[in-house]
Coordinates of N, CA and C in Angstrom, one line a residue:
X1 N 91.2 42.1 194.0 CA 90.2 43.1 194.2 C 90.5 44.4 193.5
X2 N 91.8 45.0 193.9 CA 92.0 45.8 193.2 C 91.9 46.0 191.1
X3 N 92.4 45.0 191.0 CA 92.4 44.7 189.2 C 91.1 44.3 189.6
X4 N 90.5 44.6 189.8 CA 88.8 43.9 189.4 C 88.0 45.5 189.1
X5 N 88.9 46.5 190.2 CA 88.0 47.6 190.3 C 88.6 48.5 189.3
X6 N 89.9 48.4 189.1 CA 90.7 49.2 187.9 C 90.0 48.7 186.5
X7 N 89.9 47.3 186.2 CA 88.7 47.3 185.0 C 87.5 47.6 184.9
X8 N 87.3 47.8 185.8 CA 85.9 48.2 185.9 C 85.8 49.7 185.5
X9 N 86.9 50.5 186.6 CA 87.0 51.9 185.9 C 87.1 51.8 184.6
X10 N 88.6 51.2 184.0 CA 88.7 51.0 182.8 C 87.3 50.9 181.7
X11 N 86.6 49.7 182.1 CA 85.6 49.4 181.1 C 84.3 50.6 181.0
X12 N 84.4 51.1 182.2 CA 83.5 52.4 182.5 C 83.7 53.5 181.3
X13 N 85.6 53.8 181.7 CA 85.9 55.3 180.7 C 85.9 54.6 179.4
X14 N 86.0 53.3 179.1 CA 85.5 53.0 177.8 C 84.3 53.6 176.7
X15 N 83.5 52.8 178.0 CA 82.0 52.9 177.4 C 81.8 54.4 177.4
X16 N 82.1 54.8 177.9 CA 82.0 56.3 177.7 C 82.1 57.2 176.8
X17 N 83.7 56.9 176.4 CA 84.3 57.3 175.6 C 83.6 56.9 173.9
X18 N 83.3 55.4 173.8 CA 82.5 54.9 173.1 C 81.3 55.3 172.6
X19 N 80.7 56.0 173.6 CA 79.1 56.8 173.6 C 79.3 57.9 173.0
X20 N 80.5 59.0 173.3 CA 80.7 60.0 173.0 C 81.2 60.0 171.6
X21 N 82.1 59.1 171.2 CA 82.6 58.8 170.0 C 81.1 58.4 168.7
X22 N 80.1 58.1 169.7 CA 79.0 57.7 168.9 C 78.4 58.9 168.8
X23 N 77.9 59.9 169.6 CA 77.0 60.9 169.8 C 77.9 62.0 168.9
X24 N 79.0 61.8 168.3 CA 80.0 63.5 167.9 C 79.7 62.8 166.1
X25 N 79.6 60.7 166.2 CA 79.9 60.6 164.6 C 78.1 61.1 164.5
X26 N 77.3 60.7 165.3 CA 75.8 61.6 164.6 C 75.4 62.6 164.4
X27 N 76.3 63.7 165.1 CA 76.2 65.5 165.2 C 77.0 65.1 163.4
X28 N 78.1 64.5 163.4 CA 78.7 65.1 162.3 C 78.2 64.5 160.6
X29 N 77.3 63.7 161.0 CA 76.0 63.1 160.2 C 75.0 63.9 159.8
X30 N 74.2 64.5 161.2 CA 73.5 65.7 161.0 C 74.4 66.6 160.1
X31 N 74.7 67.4 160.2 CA 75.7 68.8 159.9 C 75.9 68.3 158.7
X32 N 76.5 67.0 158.1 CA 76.6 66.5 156.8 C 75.3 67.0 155.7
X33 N 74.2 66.1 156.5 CA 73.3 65.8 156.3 C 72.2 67.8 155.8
X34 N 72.6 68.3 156.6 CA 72.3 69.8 156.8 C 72.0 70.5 155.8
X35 N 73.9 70.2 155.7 CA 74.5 70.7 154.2 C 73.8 70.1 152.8
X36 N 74.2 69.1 152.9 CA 73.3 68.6 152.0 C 71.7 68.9 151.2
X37 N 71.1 69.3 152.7 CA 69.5 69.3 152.1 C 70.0 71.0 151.6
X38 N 71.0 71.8 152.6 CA 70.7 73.4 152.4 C 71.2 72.8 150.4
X39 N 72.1 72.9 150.2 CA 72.4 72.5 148.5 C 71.6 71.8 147.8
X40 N 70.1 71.2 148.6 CA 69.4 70.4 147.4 C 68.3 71.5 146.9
X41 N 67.9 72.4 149.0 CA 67.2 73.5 148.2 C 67.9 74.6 147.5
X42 N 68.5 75.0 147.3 CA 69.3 75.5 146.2 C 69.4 75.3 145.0
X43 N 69.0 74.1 144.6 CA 69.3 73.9 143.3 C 67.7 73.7 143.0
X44 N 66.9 73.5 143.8 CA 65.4 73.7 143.2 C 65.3 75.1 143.5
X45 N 65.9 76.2 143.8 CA 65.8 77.2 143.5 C 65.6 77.9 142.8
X46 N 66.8 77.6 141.9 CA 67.7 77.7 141.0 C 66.6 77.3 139.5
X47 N 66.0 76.3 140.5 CA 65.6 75.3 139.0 C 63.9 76.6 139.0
X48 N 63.1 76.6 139.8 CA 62.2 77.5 139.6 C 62.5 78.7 139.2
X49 N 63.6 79.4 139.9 CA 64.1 80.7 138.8 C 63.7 80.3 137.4
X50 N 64.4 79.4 137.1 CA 64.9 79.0 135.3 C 63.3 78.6 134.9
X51 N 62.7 78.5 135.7 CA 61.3 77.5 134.8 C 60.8 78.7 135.1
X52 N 61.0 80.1 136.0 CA 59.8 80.9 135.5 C 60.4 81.6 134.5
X53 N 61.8 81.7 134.4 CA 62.0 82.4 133.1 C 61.5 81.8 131.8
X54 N 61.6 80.6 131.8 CA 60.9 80.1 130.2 C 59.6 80.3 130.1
X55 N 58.7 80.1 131.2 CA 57.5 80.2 131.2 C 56.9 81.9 131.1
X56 N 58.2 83.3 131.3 CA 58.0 84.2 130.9 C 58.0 84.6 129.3
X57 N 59.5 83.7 128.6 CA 59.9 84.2 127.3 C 58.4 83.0 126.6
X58 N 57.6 82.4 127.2 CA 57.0 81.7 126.7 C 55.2 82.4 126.4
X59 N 54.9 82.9 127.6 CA 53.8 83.9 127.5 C 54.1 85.2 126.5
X60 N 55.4 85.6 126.6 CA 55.9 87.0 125.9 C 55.7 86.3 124.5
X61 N 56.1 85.7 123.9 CA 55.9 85.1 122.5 C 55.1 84.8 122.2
X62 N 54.0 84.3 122.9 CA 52.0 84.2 122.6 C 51.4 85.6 122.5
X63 N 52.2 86.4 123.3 CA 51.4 87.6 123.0 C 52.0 88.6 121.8

């Protein structure tokens, strides 16, 4: 009885530990993931900066 209830705790702080180990690798997915999109807008930033500058030295030459 006793070893029945010590696995049971056991299997308990498992699962637990298991869940938590799952819920910290998705925060650290998110946060990956975060970063990621913050760096993609940044580089379409970057990329509209650059396309209004051509589209300026491009009107300044028509006129």
């Amino acid at each position: 009885m006793k070893r029945e209830l010590l696995n049971i705790k056991k299997t308990g702080r498992n699962k637990i530990d298991h869940d938590l180990n799952l819920k910290i690798n998705v925060f650290k997915t998110l946060r990956q993931e975060n970063v990621l999109m913050k760096d993609y807008i940044n580089l379409l930033e970057n990329r509209i900066i650059f396309l209004e500058g051509v589209i300026l030295e491009k009107t300044k030459n028509k006129s």
